[in-house]
PDB file of C-alpha atoms in Angstrom:
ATOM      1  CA  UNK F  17      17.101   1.541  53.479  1.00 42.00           C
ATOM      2  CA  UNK F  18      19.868   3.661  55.133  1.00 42.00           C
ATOM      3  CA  UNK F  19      18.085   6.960  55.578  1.00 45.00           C
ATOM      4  CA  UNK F  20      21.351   8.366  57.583  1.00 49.00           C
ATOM      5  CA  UNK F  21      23.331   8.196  54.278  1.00 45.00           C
ATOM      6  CA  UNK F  22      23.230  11.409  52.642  1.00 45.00           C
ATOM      7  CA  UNK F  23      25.805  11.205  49.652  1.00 58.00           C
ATOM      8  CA  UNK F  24      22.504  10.729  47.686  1.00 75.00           C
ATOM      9  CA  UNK F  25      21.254  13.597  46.311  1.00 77.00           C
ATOM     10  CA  UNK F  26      17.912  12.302  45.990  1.00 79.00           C
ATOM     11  CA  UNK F  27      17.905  11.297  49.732  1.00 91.00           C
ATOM     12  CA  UNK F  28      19.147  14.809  50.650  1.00 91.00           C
ATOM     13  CA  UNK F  29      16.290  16.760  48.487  1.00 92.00           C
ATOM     14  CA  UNK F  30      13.533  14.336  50.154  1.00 94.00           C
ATOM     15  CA  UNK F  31      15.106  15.240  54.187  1.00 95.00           C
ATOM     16  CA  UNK F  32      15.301  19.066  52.968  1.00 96.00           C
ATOM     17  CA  UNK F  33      11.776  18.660  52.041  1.00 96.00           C
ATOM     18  CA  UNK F  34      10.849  16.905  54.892  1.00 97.00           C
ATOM     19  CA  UNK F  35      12.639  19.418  57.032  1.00 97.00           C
ATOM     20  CA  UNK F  36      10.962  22.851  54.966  1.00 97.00           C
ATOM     21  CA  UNK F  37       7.419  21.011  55.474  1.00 97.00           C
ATOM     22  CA  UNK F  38       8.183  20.722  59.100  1.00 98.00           C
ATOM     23  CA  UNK F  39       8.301  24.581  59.569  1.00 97.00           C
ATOM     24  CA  UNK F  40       5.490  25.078  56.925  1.00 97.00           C
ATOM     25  CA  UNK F  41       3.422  22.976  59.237  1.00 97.00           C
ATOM     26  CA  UNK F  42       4.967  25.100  62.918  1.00 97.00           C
ATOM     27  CA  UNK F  43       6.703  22.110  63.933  1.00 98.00           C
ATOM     28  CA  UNK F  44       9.856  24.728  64.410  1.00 98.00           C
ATOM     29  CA  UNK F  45      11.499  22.083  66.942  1.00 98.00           C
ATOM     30  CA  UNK F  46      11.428  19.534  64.847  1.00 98.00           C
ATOM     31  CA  UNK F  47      12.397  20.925  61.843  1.00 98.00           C
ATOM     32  CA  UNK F  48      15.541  22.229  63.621  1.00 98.00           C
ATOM     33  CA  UNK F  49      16.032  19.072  64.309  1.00 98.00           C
ATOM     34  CA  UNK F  50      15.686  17.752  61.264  1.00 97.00           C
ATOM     35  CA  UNK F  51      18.054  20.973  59.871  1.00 98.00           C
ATOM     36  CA  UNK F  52      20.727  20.154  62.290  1.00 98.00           C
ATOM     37  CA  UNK F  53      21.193  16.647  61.332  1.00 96.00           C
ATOM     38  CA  UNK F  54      21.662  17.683  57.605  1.00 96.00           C
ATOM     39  CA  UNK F  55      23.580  20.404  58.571  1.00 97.00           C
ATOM     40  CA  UNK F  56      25.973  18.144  60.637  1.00 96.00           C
ATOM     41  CA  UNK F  57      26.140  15.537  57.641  1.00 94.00           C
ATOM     42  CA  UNK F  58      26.362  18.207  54.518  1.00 94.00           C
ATOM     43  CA  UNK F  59      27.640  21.354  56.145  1.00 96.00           C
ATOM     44  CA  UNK F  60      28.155  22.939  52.306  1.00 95.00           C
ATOM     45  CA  UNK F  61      24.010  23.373  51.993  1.00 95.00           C
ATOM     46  CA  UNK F  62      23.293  26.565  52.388  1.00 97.00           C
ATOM     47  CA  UNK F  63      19.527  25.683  52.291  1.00 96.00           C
ATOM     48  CA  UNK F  64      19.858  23.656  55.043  1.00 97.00           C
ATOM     49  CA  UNK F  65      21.135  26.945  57.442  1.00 98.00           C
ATOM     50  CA  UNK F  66      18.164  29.032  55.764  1.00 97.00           C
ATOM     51  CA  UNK F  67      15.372  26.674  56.839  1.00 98.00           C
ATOM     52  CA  UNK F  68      16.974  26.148  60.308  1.00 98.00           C
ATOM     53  CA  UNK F  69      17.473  30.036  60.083  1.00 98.00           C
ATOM     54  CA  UNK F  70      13.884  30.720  59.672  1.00 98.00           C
ATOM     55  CA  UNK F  71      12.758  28.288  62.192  1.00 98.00           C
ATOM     56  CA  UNK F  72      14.761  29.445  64.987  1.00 98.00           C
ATOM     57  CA  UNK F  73      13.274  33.428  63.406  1.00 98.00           C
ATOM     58  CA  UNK F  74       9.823  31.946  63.826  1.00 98.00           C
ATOM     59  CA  UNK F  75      10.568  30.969  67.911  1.00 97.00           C
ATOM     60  CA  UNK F  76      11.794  34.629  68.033  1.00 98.00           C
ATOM     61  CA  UNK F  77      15.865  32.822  68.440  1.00 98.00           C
ATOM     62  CA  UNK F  78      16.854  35.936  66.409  1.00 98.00           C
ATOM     63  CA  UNK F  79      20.642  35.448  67.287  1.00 98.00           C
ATOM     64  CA  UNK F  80      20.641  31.952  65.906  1.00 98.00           C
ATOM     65  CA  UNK F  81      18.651  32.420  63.090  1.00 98.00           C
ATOM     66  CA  UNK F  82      21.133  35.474  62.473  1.00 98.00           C
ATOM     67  CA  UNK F  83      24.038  32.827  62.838  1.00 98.00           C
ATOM     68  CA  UNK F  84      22.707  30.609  60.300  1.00 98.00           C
ATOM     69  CA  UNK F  85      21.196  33.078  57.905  1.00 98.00           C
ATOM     70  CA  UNK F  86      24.894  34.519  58.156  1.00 98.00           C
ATOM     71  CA  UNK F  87      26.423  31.339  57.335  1.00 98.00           C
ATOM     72  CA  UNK F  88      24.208  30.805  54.251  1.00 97.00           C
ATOM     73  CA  UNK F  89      25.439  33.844  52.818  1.00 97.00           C
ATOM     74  CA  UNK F  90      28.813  32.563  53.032  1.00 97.00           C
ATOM     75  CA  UNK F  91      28.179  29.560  51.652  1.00 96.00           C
ATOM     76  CA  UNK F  92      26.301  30.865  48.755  1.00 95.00           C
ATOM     77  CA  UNK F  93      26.786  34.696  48.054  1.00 91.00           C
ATOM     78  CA  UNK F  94      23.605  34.681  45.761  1.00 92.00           C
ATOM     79  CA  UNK F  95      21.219  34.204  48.472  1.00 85.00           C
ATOM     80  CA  UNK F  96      21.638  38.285  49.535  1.00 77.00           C
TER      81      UNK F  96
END
């Protein structure tokens, strides 16, 4: 199947997974990788910017993961 198509909600939980395992795991490249492609697909998940957010935290990126812990916050105002 199409695993690039992410109007699927389903699809989308199973890559955020995916993604959240990755840095669970301290494969923090990859699961920015991972992160960014959801990101650039679904820009409106804010759980998307917090897991990329903690993995770039985790490489000691502390302006980006300031960027997108920022951006989560704007997205979703309950996350503070």
């Amino acid at each position: 199947h199409n695993t690039s198509n992410t109007k699927s909600p389903v699809l989308l939980d199973e890559q955020l997974a995916l993604a959240f395992l990755q840095v669970n795991r301290g494969n923090l490249k990859n699961a920015i990788t991972l992160f960014t492609s959801i990101i650039e697909a679904n820009p409106r998940i804010a759980g998307s910017y917090v897991g990329r957010g903690t993995a770039y935290a985790l490489q000691n990126e502390l302006k980006a993961a300031e960027e997108d812990f920022s951006k989560a916050i704007e997205i979703d105002g309950t996350l503070v």
